Coordinates of C-alpha atoms and ligand atoms in Angstrom, one line a residue:
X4 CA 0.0 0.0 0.0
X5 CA 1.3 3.4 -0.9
X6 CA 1.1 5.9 1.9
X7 CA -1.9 8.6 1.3
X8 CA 1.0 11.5 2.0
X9 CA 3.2 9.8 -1.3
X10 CA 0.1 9.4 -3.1
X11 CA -1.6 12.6 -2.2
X12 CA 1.6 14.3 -3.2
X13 CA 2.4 12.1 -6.6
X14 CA -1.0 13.2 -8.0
X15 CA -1.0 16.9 -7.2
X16 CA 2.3 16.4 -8.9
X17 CA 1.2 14.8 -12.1
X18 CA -2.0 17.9 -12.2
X19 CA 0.7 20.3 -12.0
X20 CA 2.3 18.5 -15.2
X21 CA -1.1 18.4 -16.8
X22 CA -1.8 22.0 -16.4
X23 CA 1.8 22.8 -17.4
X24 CA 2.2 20.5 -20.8
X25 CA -1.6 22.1 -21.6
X26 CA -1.2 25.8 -21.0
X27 CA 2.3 24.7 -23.3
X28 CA 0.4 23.2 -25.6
X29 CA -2.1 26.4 -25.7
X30 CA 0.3 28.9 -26.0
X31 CA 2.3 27.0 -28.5
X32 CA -1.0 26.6 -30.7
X33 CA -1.9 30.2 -30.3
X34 CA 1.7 31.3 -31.2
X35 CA 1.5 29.2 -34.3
X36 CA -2.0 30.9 -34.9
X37 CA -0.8 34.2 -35.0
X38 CA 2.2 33.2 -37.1
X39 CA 0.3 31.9 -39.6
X40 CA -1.9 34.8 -40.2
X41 CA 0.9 36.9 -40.2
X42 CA 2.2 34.3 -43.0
X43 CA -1.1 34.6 -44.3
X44 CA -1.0 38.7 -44.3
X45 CA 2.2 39.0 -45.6
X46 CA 1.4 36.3 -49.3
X47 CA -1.8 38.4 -49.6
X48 CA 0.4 41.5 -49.6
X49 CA 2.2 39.8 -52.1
X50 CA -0.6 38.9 -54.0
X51 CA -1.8 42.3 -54.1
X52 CA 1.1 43.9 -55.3
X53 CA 1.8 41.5 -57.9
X54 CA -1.9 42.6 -59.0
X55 CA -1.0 46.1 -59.1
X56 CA 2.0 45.6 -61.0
X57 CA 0.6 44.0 -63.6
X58 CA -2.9 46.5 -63.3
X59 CA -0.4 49.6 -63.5
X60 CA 1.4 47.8 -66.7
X61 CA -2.1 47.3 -68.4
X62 CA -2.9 50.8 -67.5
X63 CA 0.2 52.3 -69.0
X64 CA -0.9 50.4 -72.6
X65 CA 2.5 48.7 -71.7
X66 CA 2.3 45.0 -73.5
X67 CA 2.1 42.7 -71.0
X68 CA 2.3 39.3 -72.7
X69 CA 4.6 38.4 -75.5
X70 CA 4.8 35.3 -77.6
X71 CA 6.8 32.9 -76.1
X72 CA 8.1 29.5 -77.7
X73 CA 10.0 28.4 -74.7
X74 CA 7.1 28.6 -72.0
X75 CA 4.3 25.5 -72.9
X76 CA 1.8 27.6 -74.3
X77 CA 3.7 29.7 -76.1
X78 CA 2.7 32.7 -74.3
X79 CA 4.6 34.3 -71.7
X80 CA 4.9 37.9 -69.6
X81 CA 6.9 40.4 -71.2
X82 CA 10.4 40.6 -70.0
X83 CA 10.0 44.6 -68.2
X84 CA 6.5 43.2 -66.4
X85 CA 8.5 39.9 -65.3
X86 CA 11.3 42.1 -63.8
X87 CA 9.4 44.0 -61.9
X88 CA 7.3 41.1 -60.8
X89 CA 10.8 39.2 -59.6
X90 CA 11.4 42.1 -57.4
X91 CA 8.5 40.2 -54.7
X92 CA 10.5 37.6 -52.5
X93 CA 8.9 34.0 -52.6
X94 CA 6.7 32.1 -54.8
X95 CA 4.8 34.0 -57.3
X96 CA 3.1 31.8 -59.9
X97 CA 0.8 33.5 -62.5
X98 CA -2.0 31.5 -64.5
X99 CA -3.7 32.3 -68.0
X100 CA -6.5 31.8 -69.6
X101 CA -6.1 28.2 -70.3
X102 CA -4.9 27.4 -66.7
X103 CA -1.2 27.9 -68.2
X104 CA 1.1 29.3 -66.3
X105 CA 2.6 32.5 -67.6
X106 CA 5.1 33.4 -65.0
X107 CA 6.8 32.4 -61.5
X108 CA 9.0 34.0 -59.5
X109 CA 12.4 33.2 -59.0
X110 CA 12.0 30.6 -56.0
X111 CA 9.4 28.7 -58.2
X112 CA 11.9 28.4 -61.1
X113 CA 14.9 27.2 -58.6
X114 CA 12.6 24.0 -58.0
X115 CA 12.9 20.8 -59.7
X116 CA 10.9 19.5 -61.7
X117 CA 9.2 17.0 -59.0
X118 CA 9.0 20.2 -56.9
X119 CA 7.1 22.0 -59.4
X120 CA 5.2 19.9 -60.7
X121 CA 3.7 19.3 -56.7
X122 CA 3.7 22.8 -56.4
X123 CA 1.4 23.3 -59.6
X124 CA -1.0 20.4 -58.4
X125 CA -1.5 22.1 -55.4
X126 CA -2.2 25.4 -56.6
X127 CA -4.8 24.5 -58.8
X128 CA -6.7 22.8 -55.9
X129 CA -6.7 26.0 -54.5
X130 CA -9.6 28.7 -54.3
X131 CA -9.4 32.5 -56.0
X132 CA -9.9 34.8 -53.2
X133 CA -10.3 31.5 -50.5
X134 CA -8.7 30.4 -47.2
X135 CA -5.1 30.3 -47.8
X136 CA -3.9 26.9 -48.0
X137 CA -0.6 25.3 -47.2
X138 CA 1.7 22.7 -49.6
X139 CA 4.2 20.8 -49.0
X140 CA 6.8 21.2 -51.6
X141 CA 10.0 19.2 -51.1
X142 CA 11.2 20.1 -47.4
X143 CA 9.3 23.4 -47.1
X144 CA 5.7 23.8 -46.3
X145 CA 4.3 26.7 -48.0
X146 CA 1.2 29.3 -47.7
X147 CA -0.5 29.6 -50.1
X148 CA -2.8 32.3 -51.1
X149 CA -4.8 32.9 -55.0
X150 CA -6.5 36.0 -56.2
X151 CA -8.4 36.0 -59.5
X152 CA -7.7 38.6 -62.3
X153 CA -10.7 40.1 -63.8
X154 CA -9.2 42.3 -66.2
X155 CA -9.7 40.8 -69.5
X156 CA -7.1 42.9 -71.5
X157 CA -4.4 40.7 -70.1
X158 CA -5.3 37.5 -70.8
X159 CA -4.7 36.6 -66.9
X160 CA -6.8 34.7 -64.7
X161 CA -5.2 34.5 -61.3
X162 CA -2.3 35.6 -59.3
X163 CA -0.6 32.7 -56.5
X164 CA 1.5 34.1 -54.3
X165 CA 3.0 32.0 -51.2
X166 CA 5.6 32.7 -48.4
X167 CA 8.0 29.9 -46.7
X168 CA 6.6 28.7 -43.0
X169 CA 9.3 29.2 -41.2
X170 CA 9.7 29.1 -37.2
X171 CA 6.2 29.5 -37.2
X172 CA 6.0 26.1 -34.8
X173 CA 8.6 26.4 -33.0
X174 CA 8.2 28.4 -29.8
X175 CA 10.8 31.4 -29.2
X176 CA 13.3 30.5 -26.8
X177 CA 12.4 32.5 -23.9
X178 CA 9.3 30.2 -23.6
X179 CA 11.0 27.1 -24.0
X180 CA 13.4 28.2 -21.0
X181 CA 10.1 29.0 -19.0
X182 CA 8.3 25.6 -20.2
X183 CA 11.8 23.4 -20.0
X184 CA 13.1 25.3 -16.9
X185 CA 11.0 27.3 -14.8
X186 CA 7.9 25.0 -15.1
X187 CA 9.7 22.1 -13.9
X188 CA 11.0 24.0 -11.0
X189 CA 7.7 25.6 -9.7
X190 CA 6.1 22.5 -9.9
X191 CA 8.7 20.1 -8.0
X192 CA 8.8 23.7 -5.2
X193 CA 4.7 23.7 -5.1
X194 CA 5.2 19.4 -4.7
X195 CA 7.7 19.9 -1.8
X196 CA 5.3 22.3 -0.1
X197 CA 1.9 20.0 -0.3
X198 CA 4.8 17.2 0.6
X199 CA 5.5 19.3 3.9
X200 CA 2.0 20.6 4.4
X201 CA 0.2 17.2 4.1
X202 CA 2.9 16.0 6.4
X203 CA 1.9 18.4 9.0
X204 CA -2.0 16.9 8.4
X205 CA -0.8 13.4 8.9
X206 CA 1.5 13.9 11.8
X207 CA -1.7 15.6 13.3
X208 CA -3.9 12.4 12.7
X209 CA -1.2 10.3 13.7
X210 CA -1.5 12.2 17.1
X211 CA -5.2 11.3 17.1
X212 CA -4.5 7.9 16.2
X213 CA -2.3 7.3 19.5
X214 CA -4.5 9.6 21.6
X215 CA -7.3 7.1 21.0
X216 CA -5.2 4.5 20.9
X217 CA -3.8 5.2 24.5
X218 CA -7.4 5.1 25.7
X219 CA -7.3 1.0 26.1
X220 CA -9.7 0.3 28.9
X221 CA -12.6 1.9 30.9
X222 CA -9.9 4.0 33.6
X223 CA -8.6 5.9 31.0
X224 CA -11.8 7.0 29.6
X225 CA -11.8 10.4 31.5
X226 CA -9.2 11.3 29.0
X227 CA -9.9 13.8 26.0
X228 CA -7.5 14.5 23.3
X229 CA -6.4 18.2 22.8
X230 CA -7.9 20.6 19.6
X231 CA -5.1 22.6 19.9
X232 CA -3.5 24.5 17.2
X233 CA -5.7 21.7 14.8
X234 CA -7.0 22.4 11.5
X235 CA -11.1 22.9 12.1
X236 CA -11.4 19.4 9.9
X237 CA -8.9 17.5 12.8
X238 CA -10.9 19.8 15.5
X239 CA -14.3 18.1 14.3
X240 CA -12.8 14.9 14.4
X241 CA -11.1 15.3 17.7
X242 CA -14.4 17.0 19.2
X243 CA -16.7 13.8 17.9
X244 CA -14.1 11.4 19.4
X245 CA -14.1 13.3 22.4
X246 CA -18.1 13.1 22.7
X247 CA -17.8 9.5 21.8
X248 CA -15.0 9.1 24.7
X249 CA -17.8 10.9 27.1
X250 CA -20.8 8.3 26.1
X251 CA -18.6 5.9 26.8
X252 CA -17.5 7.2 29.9
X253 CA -20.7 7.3 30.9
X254 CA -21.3 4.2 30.0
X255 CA -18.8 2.8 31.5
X256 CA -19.9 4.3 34.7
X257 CA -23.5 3.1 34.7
X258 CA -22.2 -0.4 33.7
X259 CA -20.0 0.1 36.7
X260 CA -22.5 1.3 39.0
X261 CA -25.1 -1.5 37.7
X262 CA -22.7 -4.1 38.4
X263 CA -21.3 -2.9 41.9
X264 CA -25.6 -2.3 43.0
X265 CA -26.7 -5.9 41.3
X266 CA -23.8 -7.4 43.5
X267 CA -24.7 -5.5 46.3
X268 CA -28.3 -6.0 46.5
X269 CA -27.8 -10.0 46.1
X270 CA -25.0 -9.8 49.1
X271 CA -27.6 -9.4 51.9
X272 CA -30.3 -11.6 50.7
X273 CA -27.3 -14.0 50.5
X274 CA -25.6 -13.2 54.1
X275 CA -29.6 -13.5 55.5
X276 CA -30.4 -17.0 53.3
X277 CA -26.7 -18.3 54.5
X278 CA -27.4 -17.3 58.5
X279 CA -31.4 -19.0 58.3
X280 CA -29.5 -22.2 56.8
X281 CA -26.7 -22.4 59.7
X282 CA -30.1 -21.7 62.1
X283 CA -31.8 -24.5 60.5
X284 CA -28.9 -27.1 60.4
X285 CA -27.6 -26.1 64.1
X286 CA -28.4 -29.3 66.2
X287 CA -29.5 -26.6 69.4
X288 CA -32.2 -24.8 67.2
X289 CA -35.7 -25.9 68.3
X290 CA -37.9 -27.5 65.7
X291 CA -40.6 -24.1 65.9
X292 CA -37.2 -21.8 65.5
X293 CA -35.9 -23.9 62.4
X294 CA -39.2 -23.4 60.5
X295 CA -39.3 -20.0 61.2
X296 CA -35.8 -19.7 60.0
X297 CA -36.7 -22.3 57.2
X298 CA -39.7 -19.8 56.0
X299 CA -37.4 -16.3 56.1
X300 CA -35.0 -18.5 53.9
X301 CA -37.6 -19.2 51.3
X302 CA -38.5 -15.5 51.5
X303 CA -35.0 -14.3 50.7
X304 CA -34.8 -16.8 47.7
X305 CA -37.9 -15.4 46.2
X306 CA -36.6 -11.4 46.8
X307 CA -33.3 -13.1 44.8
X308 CA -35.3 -14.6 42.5
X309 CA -37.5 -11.3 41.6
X310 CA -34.2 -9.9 41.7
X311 CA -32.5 -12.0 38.8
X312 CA -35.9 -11.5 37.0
X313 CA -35.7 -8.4 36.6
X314 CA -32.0 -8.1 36.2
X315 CA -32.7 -10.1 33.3
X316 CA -35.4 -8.7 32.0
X317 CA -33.6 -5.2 31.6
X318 CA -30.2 -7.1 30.1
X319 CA -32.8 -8.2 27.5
X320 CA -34.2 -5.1 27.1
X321 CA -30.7 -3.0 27.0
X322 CA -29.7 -5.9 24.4
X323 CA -33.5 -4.9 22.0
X324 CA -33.5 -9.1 22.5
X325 CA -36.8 -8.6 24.0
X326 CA -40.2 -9.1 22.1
X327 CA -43.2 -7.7 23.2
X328 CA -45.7 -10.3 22.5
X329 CA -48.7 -8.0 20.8
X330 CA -52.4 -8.9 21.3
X331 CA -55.5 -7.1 21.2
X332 CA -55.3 -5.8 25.2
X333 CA -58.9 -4.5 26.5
X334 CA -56.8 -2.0 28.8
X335 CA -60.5 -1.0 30.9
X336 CA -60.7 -4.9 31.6
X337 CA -56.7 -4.8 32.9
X338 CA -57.8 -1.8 34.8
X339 CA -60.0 -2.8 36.4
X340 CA -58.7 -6.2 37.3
X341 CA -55.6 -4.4 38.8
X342 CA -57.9 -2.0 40.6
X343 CA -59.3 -5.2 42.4
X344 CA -56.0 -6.3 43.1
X345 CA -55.1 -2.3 45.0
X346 CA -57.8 -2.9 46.7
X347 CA -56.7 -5.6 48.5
X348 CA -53.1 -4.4 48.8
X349 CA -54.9 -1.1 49.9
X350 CA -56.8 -2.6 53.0
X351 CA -53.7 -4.4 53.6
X352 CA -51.8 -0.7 53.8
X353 CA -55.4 1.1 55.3
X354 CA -55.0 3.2 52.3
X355 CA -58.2 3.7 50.3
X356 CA -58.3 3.2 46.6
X357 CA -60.4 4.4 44.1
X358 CA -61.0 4.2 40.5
X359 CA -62.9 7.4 39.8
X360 CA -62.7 7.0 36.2
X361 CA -62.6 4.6 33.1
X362 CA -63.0 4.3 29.8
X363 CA -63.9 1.5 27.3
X364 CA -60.4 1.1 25.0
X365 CA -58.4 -1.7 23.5
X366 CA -54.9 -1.3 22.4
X367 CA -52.2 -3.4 20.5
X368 CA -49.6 -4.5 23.0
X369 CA -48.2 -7.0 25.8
X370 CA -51.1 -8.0 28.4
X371 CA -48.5 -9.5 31.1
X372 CA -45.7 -6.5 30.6
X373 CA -48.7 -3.9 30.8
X374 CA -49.9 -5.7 33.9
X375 CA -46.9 -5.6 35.3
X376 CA -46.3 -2.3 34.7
X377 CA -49.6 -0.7 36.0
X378 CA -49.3 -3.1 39.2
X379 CA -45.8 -1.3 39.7
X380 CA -47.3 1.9 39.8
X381 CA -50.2 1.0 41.8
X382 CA -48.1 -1.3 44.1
X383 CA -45.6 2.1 44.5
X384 CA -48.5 4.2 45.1
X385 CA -49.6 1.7 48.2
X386 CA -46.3 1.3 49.4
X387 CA -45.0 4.9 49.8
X388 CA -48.2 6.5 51.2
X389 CA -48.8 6.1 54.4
X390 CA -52.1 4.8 56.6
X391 CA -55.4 6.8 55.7
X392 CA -53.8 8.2 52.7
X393 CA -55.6 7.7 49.3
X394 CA -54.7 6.4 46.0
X395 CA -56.6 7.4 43.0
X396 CA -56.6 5.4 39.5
X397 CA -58.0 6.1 36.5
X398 CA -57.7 5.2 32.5
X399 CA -58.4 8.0 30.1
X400 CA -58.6 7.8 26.5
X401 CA -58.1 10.9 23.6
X402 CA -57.7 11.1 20.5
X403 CA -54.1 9.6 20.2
X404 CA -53.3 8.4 23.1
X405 CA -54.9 6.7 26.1
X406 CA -53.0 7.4 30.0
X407 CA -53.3 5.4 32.6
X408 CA -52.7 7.6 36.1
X409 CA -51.8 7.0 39.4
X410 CA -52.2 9.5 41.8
X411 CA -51.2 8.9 45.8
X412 CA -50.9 11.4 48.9
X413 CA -48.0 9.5 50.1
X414 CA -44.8 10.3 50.8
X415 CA -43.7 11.9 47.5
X416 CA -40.6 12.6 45.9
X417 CA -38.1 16.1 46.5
X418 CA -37.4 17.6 43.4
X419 CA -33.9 16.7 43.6
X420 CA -34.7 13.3 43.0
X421 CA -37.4 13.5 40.0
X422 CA -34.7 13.0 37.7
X423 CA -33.2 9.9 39.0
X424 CA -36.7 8.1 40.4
X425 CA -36.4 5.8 36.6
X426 CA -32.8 5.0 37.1
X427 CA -31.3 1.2 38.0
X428 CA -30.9 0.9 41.8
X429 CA -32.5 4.0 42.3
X430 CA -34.4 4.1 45.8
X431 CA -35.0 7.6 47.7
X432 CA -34.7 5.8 51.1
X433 CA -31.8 4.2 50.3
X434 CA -29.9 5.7 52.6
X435 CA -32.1 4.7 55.4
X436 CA -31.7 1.0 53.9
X437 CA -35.3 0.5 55.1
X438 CA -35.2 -2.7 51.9
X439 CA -36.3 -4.9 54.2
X440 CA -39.0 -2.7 55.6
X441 CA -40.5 -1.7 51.6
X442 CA -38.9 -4.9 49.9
X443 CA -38.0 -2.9 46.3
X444 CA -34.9 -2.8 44.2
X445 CA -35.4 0.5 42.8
X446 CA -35.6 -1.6 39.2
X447 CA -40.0 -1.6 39.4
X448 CA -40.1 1.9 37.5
X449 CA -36.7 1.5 34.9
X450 CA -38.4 -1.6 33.9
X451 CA -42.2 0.0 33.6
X452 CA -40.1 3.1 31.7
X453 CA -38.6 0.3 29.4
X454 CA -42.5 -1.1 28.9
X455 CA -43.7 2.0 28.0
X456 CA -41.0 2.7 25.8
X457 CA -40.7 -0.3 24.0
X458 CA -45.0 0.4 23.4
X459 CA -44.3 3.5 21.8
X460 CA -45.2 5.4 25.1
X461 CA -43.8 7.3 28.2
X462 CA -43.8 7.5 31.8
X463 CA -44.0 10.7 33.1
X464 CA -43.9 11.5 37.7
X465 CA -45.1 15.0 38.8
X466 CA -44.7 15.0 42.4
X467 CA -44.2 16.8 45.8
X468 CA -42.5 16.1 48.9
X469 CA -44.8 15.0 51.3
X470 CA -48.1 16.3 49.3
X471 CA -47.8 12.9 47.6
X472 CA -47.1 11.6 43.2
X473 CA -48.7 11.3 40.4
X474 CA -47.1 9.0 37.6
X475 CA -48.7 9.2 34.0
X476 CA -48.5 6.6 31.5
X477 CA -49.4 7.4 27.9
X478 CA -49.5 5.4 25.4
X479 CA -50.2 5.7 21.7
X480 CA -53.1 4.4 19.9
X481 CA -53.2 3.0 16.1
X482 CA -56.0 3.3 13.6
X483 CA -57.4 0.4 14.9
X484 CA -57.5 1.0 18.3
X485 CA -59.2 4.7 17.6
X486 CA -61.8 2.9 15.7
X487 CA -63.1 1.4 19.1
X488 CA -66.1 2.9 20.9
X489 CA -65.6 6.2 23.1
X490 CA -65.5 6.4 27.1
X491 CA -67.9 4.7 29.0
X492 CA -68.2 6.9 32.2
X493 CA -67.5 10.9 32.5
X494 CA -65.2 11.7 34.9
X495 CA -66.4 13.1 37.6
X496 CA -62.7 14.5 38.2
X497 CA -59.7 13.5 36.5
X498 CA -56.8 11.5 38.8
X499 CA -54.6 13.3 36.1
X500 CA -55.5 16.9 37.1
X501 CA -52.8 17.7 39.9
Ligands
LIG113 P1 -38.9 0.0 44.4 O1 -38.9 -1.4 44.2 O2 -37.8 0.5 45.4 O3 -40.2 0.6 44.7 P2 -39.1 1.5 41.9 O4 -38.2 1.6 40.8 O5 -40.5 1.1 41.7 O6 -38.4 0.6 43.0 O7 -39.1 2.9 42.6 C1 -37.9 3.6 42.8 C2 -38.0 4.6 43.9 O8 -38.9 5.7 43.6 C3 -38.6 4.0 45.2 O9 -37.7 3.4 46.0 C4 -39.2 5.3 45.8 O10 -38.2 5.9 46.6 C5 -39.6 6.1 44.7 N1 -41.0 6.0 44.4 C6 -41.6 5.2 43.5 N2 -43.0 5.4 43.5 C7 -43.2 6.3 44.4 C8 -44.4 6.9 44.9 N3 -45.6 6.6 44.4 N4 -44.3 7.8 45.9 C9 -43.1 8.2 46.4 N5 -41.9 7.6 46.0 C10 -42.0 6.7 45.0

């Protein structure tokens, strides 16, 4: 593999040759343009003036054309009109009547007889008063140009007259120094400096390169590389890696955190399951003692065995390997049989519960994860309000969306900790360890976030310290679902309405 920097530089190189060989190649054709109309000026001036010779002659009642045995039709220019005539440098050829050629100058008569002969051929392919026309005669290339004689005194039908191109392709030698010399120059300096300056770019990335590269495991992740003194392309790059270093970071962190609560939260159920064991196997323990410690071992298994559930459940879920299993869910039937359910818990808590309102809707979704989502939020609303308190339900429907609300005048939540009550682990009497006391994880309400999610939905907690929550679930309904009938009862006041 050829490095970019080589190749980068190799073809910025070979443009610069491109450009230089065509802008030759354009000034050299132009050059040789010009010359040739000059050429071209400079045989019609010749033309012209072998015209007026012979107009002034015929003017003058001079004789123009004598009888001539030696030319091959007999005919030929007189000698005074053929001196004057020879007086024009290059090739003058005059024709007659019957295409015969009456005179030509002295460089037509120094040609051989090949030469001429050529010479002739060409000229009488040529058009009167046309584009000039270039023959090659022997090693010279000629111009051409032919004017027609319309005097009719004379006997004369055309004039030729041509000029030698000479030099006009080759370019004068100051170009060719610039082209040969100072082209190649400027274009190996301009190489070296994109040779240097791409350098300076790859050096740069190279830095990148080891700056991520240094970043091997999750303790070095607080690291960010430097923008300094980087080109705003490298600076974009750097600053994306950076915020890709900080998600990770964070991560990282939760991963961390997840990892060091799971492993906590299993430790005491473990230390409690391992110390009822010991009770029950001791020889001393009394047989009513061993059940009881017998019975607190079972309970610990099943708090470990929730917890793995839902551990695993919200692996699943971070891992999208989880498939909501959608059927037709009458939500007002699920309501209502978790309303039963409160009820129970409620009596249990001496917390009233009410379900003020309902409506009549059916939605596409997962019964059991919707179940266990609204028993979350009803089990929550139980758990953290205390005696006489009151928890309301209720299950609204609208146009888009139908919310299911729970509304308690328990404990509550400060504000501080509204943004962290969906979080893994997260418990706001943690500190006071009361787990035994309330039996949660703090996983109930990431998993019912991850249910509503994964519906389409949200969860949404308004809440006040010690006036008591309210936790909002709304989730979206299809064409189908809108097509079912409208609410059953009118509320008499919405749970929703804080
Ligand atoms: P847990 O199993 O501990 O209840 P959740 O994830 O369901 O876990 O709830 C997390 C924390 O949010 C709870 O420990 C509690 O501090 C707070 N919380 C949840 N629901 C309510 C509520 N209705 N009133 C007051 N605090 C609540």
């Amino acid at each position: 593999m050829i490095p970019a920097r080589l190749k980068l530089t190799f073809v910025f190189a070979g443009a610069m040759i491109v450009t230089g060989a065509a802008l030759g190649v354009a000034v050299s054709a132009s050059r040789t343009a010009g010359a040739y109309s000059a050429i071209g000026r400079e045989a019609l001036a010749d033309a012209d003036l072998a015209m007026r010779i012979i107009d002034q002659a015929a003017s003058a009642h001079e004789q123009v054309m004598v009888r001539d045995s030696s030319s091959a039709n007999g005919i030929a220019l007189t000698r005074r009109v053929a001196e004057r005539l020879d007086v024009i440098p290059g090739y003058i050829v005059i024709v007659g009547r019957k295409a015969n050629v009456v005179f030509s100058s002295l460089d037509a008569r120094d040609l051989s007889d090949e030469d001429w002969a050529t010479l002739q051929h060409g000229i009488a392919d040529l058009p009167n008063d046309g584009p000039a026309g270039v023959i090659n005669v022997g090693q010279e290339r000629i111009l051409f140009v032919a004017h027609a004689i319309h005097d009719t005194t004379t006997q004369l039908t055309r004039v030729v007259a041509g000029v030698r191109v000479r030099g006009a392709q080759s370019l004068p030698p100051e170009l060719v120094t610039t082209i040969f010399a100072v082209v190649p120059l400027v274009i190996a300096l301009a190489s070296w400096g994109m040779w240097l300056m791409l350098g300076g770019t790859f050096r740069r990335i190279e830095q990148v390169r080891r700056g991520v590269a240094d970043i091997t495991d999750g303790r070095s992740l607080h690291r960010r590389l430097s923008d300094d003194e980087a080109s705003p392309e490298i600076a974009a790059l750097i600053n994306t890696l950076n915020s890709m270093i900080a998600r990770l970071e964070t991560s990282f962190a939760a991963l961390r955190r997840f990892t060091a609560d799971a492993s906590h939260e299993l430790k005491t159920p473990l230390a409690v399951l391992r110390a009822d064991v010991e009770r029950a196997m001791s020889v001393t323990t009394r047989k009513d003692e061993r059940l009881v410690a017998l019975e607190e071992a079972l309970h610990e298994t099943t708090r470990m065995a929730d917890l793995v559930e839902s551990l695993l459940t919200l692996a699943r879920a971070d891992e999208g390997r989880f498939d909501l299993y959608r059927e037709r869910v009458d939500v007002s039937a699920l309501t209502l049989e978790v309303y039963e359910t409160a009820l129970i818990l409620g009596e249990g808590a001496g917390v009233t519960v009410n379900l003020p309102f309902t409506a009549d809707v059916t939605i596409a979704g997962d019964r059991t994860r919707l179940r266990q989502l609204f028993l979350n939020l009803v089990t929550n609303a139980i758990k953290y309000t205390p005696r006489g308190g009151r928890v309301d339900i209720g299950l609204g429907r609208h146009p888009d969306n139908v919310t299911f609300a729970v509304r308690d005048t328990g404990a509550g939540i400060a504000a501080a900790d509204l943004p962290h009550v969906f979080e893994r682990f997260w418990r706001a009497d943690r500190a006071r360890s009361r787990t035994a006391e309330r039996g949660g994880f703090g996983l109930g309400l990431a998993i019912s976030q991850w249910i509503a999610q994964a519906h389409g939905g949200s969860l949404t907690v308004q809440s006040r310290l010690g006036k008591g929550s309210l936790f909002t679930l709304t989730l979206p309904l299809d064409a189908a679902d809108r097509a079912a009938q409208d609410d059953i009862e009118i509320p008499r006041e919405r749970v929703g309405d804080a």
